[in-house]
XYZ file of C-alpha atoms in Angstrom:
542
model
C 38.800 49.300 67.563
C 40.216 50.838 65.432
C 39.888 49.352 61.278
C 42.806 49.769 59.435
C 46.367 48.939 59.925
C 50.021 49.767 59.813
C 53.087 46.775 60.096
C 55.462 47.902 62.849
C 58.116 49.280 61.412
C 62.413 47.752 62.483
C 62.933 50.147 65.631
C 66.512 49.045 64.801
C 67.033 48.633 60.702
C 69.996 50.945 59.283
C 67.957 54.490 58.850
C 70.323 55.519 55.475
C 67.080 54.834 53.402
C 65.845 57.828 50.699
C 62.242 57.560 52.566
C 60.533 60.964 52.243
C 60.528 62.987 55.797
C 56.448 62.381 57.308
C 56.196 58.949 55.774
C 53.595 56.174 57.239
C 55.296 52.561 56.741
C 51.208 51.465 56.005
C 50.494 47.625 55.272
C 46.858 47.930 54.643
C 46.567 43.858 54.218
C 46.798 44.195 58.420
C 44.355 45.730 60.240
C 43.609 47.413 63.719
C 42.927 45.094 67.159
C 39.127 44.805 67.212
C 37.999 44.541 71.345
C 39.336 41.857 73.231
C 42.366 40.617 70.968
C 45.228 40.459 73.379
C 49.093 42.299 72.384
C 51.382 43.848 75.115
C 49.618 47.421 74.525
C 47.257 49.328 72.332
C 46.174 52.185 72.193
C 43.411 52.469 74.540
C 46.450 51.239 77.221
C 47.685 54.290 76.545
C 46.698 55.960 80.189
C 49.295 58.559 80.347
C 50.548 61.349 82.909
C 48.393 64.746 82.366
C 51.850 66.839 83.405
C 53.691 67.352 80.678
C 56.445 68.565 81.825
C 60.129 69.602 80.135
C 62.758 67.763 82.305
C 61.205 67.677 85.708
C 60.422 63.812 85.872
C 64.403 62.839 84.190
C 65.805 61.141 87.145
C 69.828 62.050 86.419
C 72.280 58.727 87.755
C 76.301 57.942 87.209
C 76.667 56.947 84.008
C 78.172 53.633 85.682
C 74.237 52.135 87.127
C 72.856 49.780 86.562
C 74.490 46.769 84.726
C 71.360 44.764 84.493
C 70.095 47.509 82.030
C 69.536 46.199 78.786
C 73.411 47.337 76.928
C 75.483 47.249 74.384
C 79.427 45.414 74.538
C 81.009 48.586 73.260
C 84.229 48.359 71.419
C 85.754 52.197 72.162
C 89.104 51.207 69.984
C 88.024 52.937 67.283
C 88.818 56.530 68.129
C 91.695 54.847 70.614
C 94.114 54.373 67.566
C 95.767 55.663 64.911
C 95.622 52.787 61.402
C 97.881 53.571 58.241
C 95.837 55.145 55.182
C 96.421 51.754 53.443
C 94.762 50.252 55.718
C 91.847 52.301 56.285
C 91.178 51.940 52.198
C 91.420 48.273 52.355
C 88.706 48.221 55.165
C 85.866 47.806 53.998
C 82.891 50.158 55.005
C 79.703 48.596 56.714
C 76.961 49.799 59.036
C 75.860 45.921 60.869
C 71.996 45.940 60.921
C 71.554 46.413 65.198
C 68.924 42.838 66.201
C 65.986 44.289 67.304
C 65.008 41.336 69.043
C 67.266 41.390 71.551
C 67.006 45.088 72.284
C 65.831 48.275 71.110
C 69.727 49.191 71.540
C 71.537 46.837 70.416
C 75.122 47.128 68.305
C 76.641 43.830 66.845
C 80.187 46.118 66.313
C 82.179 48.516 65.010
C 83.037 49.407 62.083
C 86.160 51.568 60.292
C 85.396 54.778 57.515
C 81.455 53.764 57.986
C 81.566 57.755 56.820
C 82.654 56.886 53.515
C 79.711 55.846 52.317
C 76.841 58.183 53.609
C 76.573 60.949 51.122
C 74.427 63.217 52.920
C 73.813 64.514 56.278
C 71.006 63.414 56.652
C 72.305 59.022 55.177
C 74.903 60.208 58.515
C 72.860 60.683 60.929
C 70.457 58.059 60.000
C 73.367 56.376 61.097
C 74.060 57.381 64.811
C 70.122 56.787 65.597
C 70.483 54.190 68.256
C 74.058 53.731 68.238
C 76.798 53.547 70.227
C 78.810 55.752 67.629
C 80.292 58.866 69.212
C 76.912 58.218 72.193
C 77.878 61.388 74.868
C 74.449 60.394 76.225
C 71.610 57.760 77.336
C 68.323 57.750 78.366
C 66.914 54.766 80.797
C 63.780 54.317 79.056
C 60.837 51.550 79.942
C 59.994 49.658 83.959
C 61.201 46.036 84.760
C 62.069 44.094 81.761
C 61.346 46.516 79.562
C 63.437 49.014 80.158
C 66.212 49.280 78.076
C 69.691 51.715 77.770
C 69.195 54.183 74.964
C 72.053 55.957 73.574
C 71.977 59.734 71.752
C 73.539 62.930 70.831
C 73.307 65.672 72.342
C 73.609 68.125 69.278
C 71.217 66.593 67.875
C 68.742 66.094 70.022
C 69.476 69.806 70.260
C 69.065 71.101 67.044
C 65.086 69.277 66.606
C 63.914 69.965 70.353
C 63.822 72.793 72.282
C 63.201 70.938 75.537
C 66.577 69.022 74.890
C 68.079 72.189 74.013
C 67.387 73.422 77.477
C 68.551 69.846 79.401
C 71.443 69.888 77.460
C 72.951 73.608 77.313
C 70.620 76.011 79.473
C 71.799 77.698 82.660
C 70.807 74.326 84.298
C 71.686 71.802 81.814
C 71.973 68.262 82.827
C 75.940 67.229 83.380
C 74.541 63.473 83.915
C 75.668 61.092 81.084
C 72.721 58.738 81.701
C 69.100 59.954 82.276
C 66.324 58.313 83.636
C 63.325 58.609 81.966
C 60.014 56.915 84.161
C 56.699 58.818 82.722
C 57.808 57.718 79.252
C 56.781 53.352 79.918
C 57.137 52.443 76.531
C 60.920 52.582 74.992
C 59.656 52.271 71.297
C 57.707 55.228 71.882
C 61.041 57.707 73.267
C 62.746 55.674 69.954
C 60.822 56.362 67.664
C 60.995 60.550 69.169
C 64.764 59.643 67.977
C 64.099 58.236 64.797
C 62.258 61.525 64.232
C 65.018 63.837 65.210
C 67.801 61.529 63.526
C 66.383 60.984 60.403
C 62.816 62.433 60.073
C 60.852 59.822 58.591
C 57.881 58.630 60.907
C 57.147 55.488 62.129
C 54.030 54.660 64.832
C 51.126 52.117 64.331
C 48.085 52.101 67.095
C 50.074 50.755 69.729
C 51.982 53.876 69.886
C 50.774 56.640 68.515
C 49.355 57.765 72.177
C 52.105 57.101 73.494
C 54.094 58.751 71.002
C 51.974 61.532 70.902
C 52.939 62.324 74.465
C 56.047 61.787 73.704
C 56.438 64.715 71.419
C 54.879 67.585 73.306
C 56.736 66.463 76.808
C 60.225 66.827 74.252
C 57.750 70.059 72.078
C 58.414 68.310 68.717
C 55.793 69.944 66.852
C 56.117 68.012 63.500
C 55.927 64.781 65.436
C 52.403 66.061 67.528
C 50.682 66.612 63.921
C 52.080 63.721 62.233
C 50.105 60.972 65.422
C 47.469 63.731 64.921
C 46.658 62.827 60.986
C 47.446 59.463 61.482
C 43.940 59.181 64.366
C 42.094 61.688 62.669
C 42.417 58.947 59.627
C 41.217 56.180 61.056
C 38.557 57.156 63.287
C 34.983 55.441 63.636
C 32.252 55.376 65.797
C 34.260 52.397 67.272
C 37.042 54.548 69.065
C 35.362 57.496 68.295
C 35.029 57.960 72.812
C 39.065 56.393 73.233
C 40.032 59.591 70.898
C 37.574 61.722 72.719
C 38.907 61.555 76.079
C 42.551 61.547 74.873
C 42.005 64.453 72.942
C 40.689 66.083 75.939
C 44.001 65.555 77.828
C 46.525 65.997 75.534
C 44.184 69.708 74.341
C 43.572 68.414 70.466
C 40.842 70.529 69.463
C 40.077 69.879 66.208
C 41.040 66.313 67.065
C 38.626 66.015 69.709
C 35.701 68.499 67.911
C 36.253 65.244 64.999
C 35.442 63.328 67.834
C 32.697 64.511 68.517
C 30.450 64.650 64.854
C 31.590 61.558 64.785
C 29.677 60.697 67.407
C 26.749 62.796 66.954
C 26.285 61.005 63.723
C 27.104 57.677 65.089
C 25.653 58.374 68.011
C 23.768 54.116 68.906
C 26.708 52.725 67.772
C 29.580 55.158 69.745
C 28.021 54.351 72.788
C 28.128 50.578 72.231
C 31.745 50.723 71.675
C 33.326 49.820 74.922
C 35.609 52.581 75.295
C 32.096 54.490 76.233
C 32.618 52.883 79.615
C 35.733 54.147 80.383
C 34.940 57.653 79.364
C 35.916 60.389 82.359
C 33.049 62.978 83.555
C 33.460 65.979 81.815
C 33.882 63.752 79.555
C 29.822 62.515 79.080
C 28.850 65.716 80.091
C 30.698 67.432 76.845
C 29.221 64.263 75.244
C 25.743 64.444 76.985
C 25.148 68.973 76.202
C 24.972 68.426 72.620
C 22.109 69.340 70.485
C 23.329 67.124 67.543
C 23.335 63.495 69.009
C 21.406 61.164 66.696
C 19.115 59.118 69.478
C 16.113 58.588 71.399
C 16.441 59.615 74.516
C 15.346 56.624 76.817
C 18.856 54.843 73.747
C 20.440 57.595 75.114
C 19.499 56.456 79.074
C 19.701 52.914 78.959
C 23.925 53.575 77.932
C 24.039 56.772 80.582
C 22.958 53.452 83.164
C 25.677 51.589 81.712
C 28.529 53.790 82.589
C 27.455 55.036 85.879
C 27.632 50.813 86.605
C 31.296 51.221 85.545
C 31.877 54.219 87.386
C 31.115 52.523 90.683
C 33.044 49.659 89.366
C 35.560 51.692 89.073
C 35.306 53.638 92.648
C 35.242 50.387 94.660
C 30.942 51.079 94.926
C 28.160 48.777 95.029
C 26.010 49.739 92.000
C 23.001 50.667 93.590
C 20.479 53.312 92.017
C 21.771 55.726 94.583
C 25.927 54.896 93.988
C 24.613 54.774 90.605
C 22.809 58.482 90.639
C 26.263 60.164 93.216
C 28.523 59.010 90.402
C 26.284 60.434 87.380
C 26.167 63.601 89.148
C 25.314 66.573 87.163
C 25.073 64.461 84.143
C 21.652 63.271 85.001
C 20.516 66.687 84.273
C 21.923 66.646 80.909
C 19.241 63.614 79.554
C 15.943 65.055 78.263
C 13.450 63.468 79.919
C 11.158 65.311 78.372
C 11.135 63.596 75.363
C 11.056 60.417 75.270
C 7.549 59.450 75.974
C 5.470 58.155 78.711
C 5.531 54.134 78.566
C 8.888 54.998 78.006
C 9.329 56.803 81.014
C 7.076 54.245 83.076
C 9.192 51.330 81.524
C 12.579 52.446 81.833
C 13.184 55.617 83.922
C 10.481 55.899 86.757
C 11.297 51.686 87.422
C 15.119 52.117 87.406
C 15.240 53.781 91.123
C 17.679 57.053 89.232
C 15.645 59.951 89.941
C 13.568 60.555 93.766
C 9.948 59.770 93.758
C 9.173 63.953 93.572
C 11.255 63.516 90.097
C 9.095 60.863 88.420
C 6.016 62.441 89.919
C 7.202 66.256 88.372
C 7.514 64.450 84.925
C 4.597 61.875 85.002
C 2.481 65.350 85.137
C 4.411 67.268 82.674
C 3.572 64.243 80.106
C -0.319 64.402 80.828
C -1.804 67.833 81.601
C -1.812 71.569 80.518
C -0.192 74.403 81.572
C 2.963 71.792 81.845
C 4.472 72.164 85.721
C 8.371 72.977 85.382
C 10.630 70.436 85.597
C 14.897 70.892 86.167
C 15.373 68.526 83.005
C 15.239 70.130 79.651
C 12.805 70.057 76.946
C 14.389 71.002 73.835
C 14.729 68.639 71.349
C 17.785 67.310 69.860
C 18.786 68.336 66.428
C 18.926 65.516 64.982
C 16.987 63.380 66.469
C 14.005 62.451 64.013
C 10.578 63.131 64.321
C 8.632 59.483 64.350
C 5.366 59.349 61.662
C 3.713 56.491 62.086
C 0.951 54.002 58.974
C -1.378 52.981 59.759
C -2.941 50.206 57.298
C -6.293 48.987 58.647
C -9.521 50.415 58.156
C -11.121 49.457 61.403
C -10.366 46.941 64.426
C -12.530 43.852 65.121
C -12.397 40.401 67.132
C -10.534 38.431 67.954
C -7.771 37.558 66.666
C -5.494 34.126 68.464
C -2.044 32.901 68.870
C -0.476 29.374 68.181
C 2.996 30.567 68.365
C 3.777 31.483 64.939
C 4.557 35.011 63.653
C 2.267 37.957 62.110
C 3.675 38.512 59.367
C 3.543 41.712 56.447
C 5.700 42.505 54.302
C 6.500 45.986 53.229
C 8.216 48.441 49.863
C 8.385 52.025 50.648
C 9.694 54.722 48.271
C 12.220 56.757 50.063
C 14.625 55.799 52.486
C 13.130 55.746 56.127
C 14.396 54.232 59.605
C 12.059 52.068 61.239
C 11.737 52.072 65.230
C 9.641 49.688 65.853
C 5.478 48.312 65.836
C 2.196 49.392 66.995
C 0.076 45.969 68.040
C -3.521 45.001 68.531
C -3.518 44.349 72.564
C -6.431 41.614 74.917
C -9.737 41.677 74.227
C -10.614 40.886 77.912
C -9.468 43.789 80.004
C -6.002 44.988 80.989
C -3.641 41.798 79.937
C 0.355 41.199 79.666
C 2.144 39.586 76.049
C 5.196 38.223 75.260
C 6.555 40.120 72.435
C 8.936 38.908 69.699
C 9.535 41.300 66.793
C 12.107 41.903 63.697
C 12.335 42.658 60.574
C 13.824 39.929 58.010
C 15.501 41.622 54.479
C 12.571 39.294 52.051
C 15.075 38.250 49.522
C 17.910 36.873 51.275
C 16.059 36.235 54.121
C 18.649 37.421 56.392
C 17.461 39.290 60.173
C 18.317 43.623 59.785
C 16.935 43.776 63.029
C 14.885 41.594 66.141
C 13.951 42.252 70.128
C 12.381 40.479 72.835
C 10.769 42.307 74.981
C 7.042 42.238 76.968
C 4.322 45.521 76.561
C 0.822 45.557 78.874
C -2.597 46.307 77.127
C -5.575 48.191 78.246
C -8.080 45.785 77.161
C -8.594 49.480 73.908
C -8.852 48.669 70.979
C -5.740 51.257 70.637
C -2.123 50.714 69.209
C 0.300 49.576 72.215
C 3.709 50.360 70.590
C 6.394 47.427 70.668
C 10.116 49.261 70.222
C 13.350 48.044 68.357
C 16.544 48.247 70.416
C 17.827 51.284 67.416
C 16.449 52.130 63.976
C 16.314 50.243 61.668
C 17.896 51.040 57.909
C 15.170 50.184 55.064
C 16.231 51.152 51.963
C 13.213 52.828 48.644
C 12.402 49.874 46.645
C 13.631 46.964 48.347
C 11.069 44.271 50.085
C 11.032 44.008 53.180
C 8.774 41.174 56.425
C 7.531 42.643 59.161
C 7.478 39.811 61.971
C 5.611 39.431 65.229
C 5.402 36.555 67.982
C 2.889 37.040 70.361
C 2.015 34.849 73.259
C -0.349 36.169 75.879
C -4.422 35.702 74.933
C -6.813 36.902 71.967
C -6.462 40.697 70.859
C -8.472 42.874 68.253
C -7.291 42.905 65.227
C -8.186 44.524 62.244
C -9.811 44.273 58.584
C -10.231 46.771 55.792
C -6.698 46.818 55.361
C -5.174 48.962 52.750
C -2.539 47.977 49.924
C -1.239 50.965 49.395
C -0.687 54.024 52.058
C 0.815 57.551 51.594
C 2.047 59.287 54.422
C 2.607 63.033 54.704
C 5.470 64.086 56.149
C 4.130 67.092 56.803
C 7.595 69.659 55.319
C 9.218 66.938 53.901
C 7.016 65.257 51.136
C 5.209 62.233 50.850
C 6.188 58.845 50.897
C 4.758 55.335 50.440
C 4.073 52.069 51.810
C 2.924 49.315 49.450
C 2.300 45.927 51.471
C 2.222 42.459 49.929
C 0.985 39.210 51.845
C 4.372 37.186 53.160
C 3.911 33.548 52.561
C 5.403 30.695 54.975
C 5.583 30.242 58.752
C 2.562 33.065 58.890
C -0.788 33.485 62.084
C -3.166 34.665 59.038
C -1.702 38.385 58.632
C -2.068 39.447 55.622
C -3.299 42.754 53.480
C -7.182 42.675 54.727
C -7.221 41.962 57.729
C -4.169 40.702 60.589
C -2.167 42.010 63.514
C 0.500 44.942 63.385
C -1.176 47.846 62.351
C 0.978 50.331 62.383
C 4.226 50.524 61.343
C 6.798 52.709 63.206
C 9.686 55.328 61.643
C 11.819 58.503 60.916
C 12.909 59.650 58.161
């Protein structure tokens, strides 16, 4: 879901390094896993408990229990004997590294006089991290085969966390030497917390950041909380905005939540297409639909919430009938601004979906066609960032008859400012009401790259007016670049345009003007050119 990358740091390496506090161990050569990648844990799999307590969740057990838990073979004789000073002088002081491949908490041996090579308090505390030396408490973290026994030191934990301080030194302090932590399933997150308390180092990655944020909040370590939030902010994108928004709301991270909402506002369609959107909770869905700044056409937003409703039905083990989808949406359905759709969009996408009641459909159809408009239950205030549609018409008049043989009608165009093409206006049948199969495309003329396409159907009433055929999402068109508009129709003979214009200026009503330059597109062409043919209109917004 993310783009960006980190290497997982060895959780058991000797921590006497000179890394600066709060340092992120980042490897720019790697990248966050995309949707569909397989891994043991991922950023969007951190489904953590909402109730963050201090020590209610910990279960204390006897220190001799459960020999099946991954733990060290201890050699406690280091402090149980007296050696002559000459022997100590001859002892080489080396603290061996742990074997991180076998356990997060493994130690091969202890040596004498290890303190002599550690010149600072930080160096000495770093050497105690995740080691049995002087340990006076153990934590049982993880589940099943992933469960480990982590050694720690009450003094170090107490000076770094008010929660640990109360746990070990408060009026109800525990005297157990072994404490079980059932609500943190990932030992790596707990070890990240301990590493920070011992060394000031922050080692987080996409697989552990949410679990680490939960752990830091539980044990009241705000500096580590802030580091996790900064990591998430730095890697926020439209691909993970919805997933992070859910987590930010869960952890009451208001600044991160607002950044997620801003990202969704600016990249609404991309965010809705991300897999994380289907996993959001109902309250998060409502909070997004209420926003006025979403940059998306309302009909596309409606299609997206139908996908969410089907996913929610699956989570509730319900058949995804229209009735159950409506039930799953609840009050969210009243956040969709149906009056902002065109009547054709409403008829094709909404009225036939079965989501609305018969009365709601009738009221909305009346809202589209009569004045004064009857009251309706759905908001009709335009979203502030929805661009107003404009149309460029390139023909002066209409004539009969234009046939279709399976090849596409094409016309090249260039504009003098950036726009977004949302669809074409096409001519329909000369033989009365009729249906057409249609494939529309926009192609970058120079490279031949297909920028957008949509295979759909449209119905016409036999008149000479144009009929809208829309792309699934707006297509960005850059100034002074050649593009080719294509339409392949299958159906009866139609009207066509004539007296075409090579250059057409469109008044944007207070936002200046835009000029379209049209030219003939060679190659496989059904006959459309500047002077006559199909594709009489390009529908766009700025």
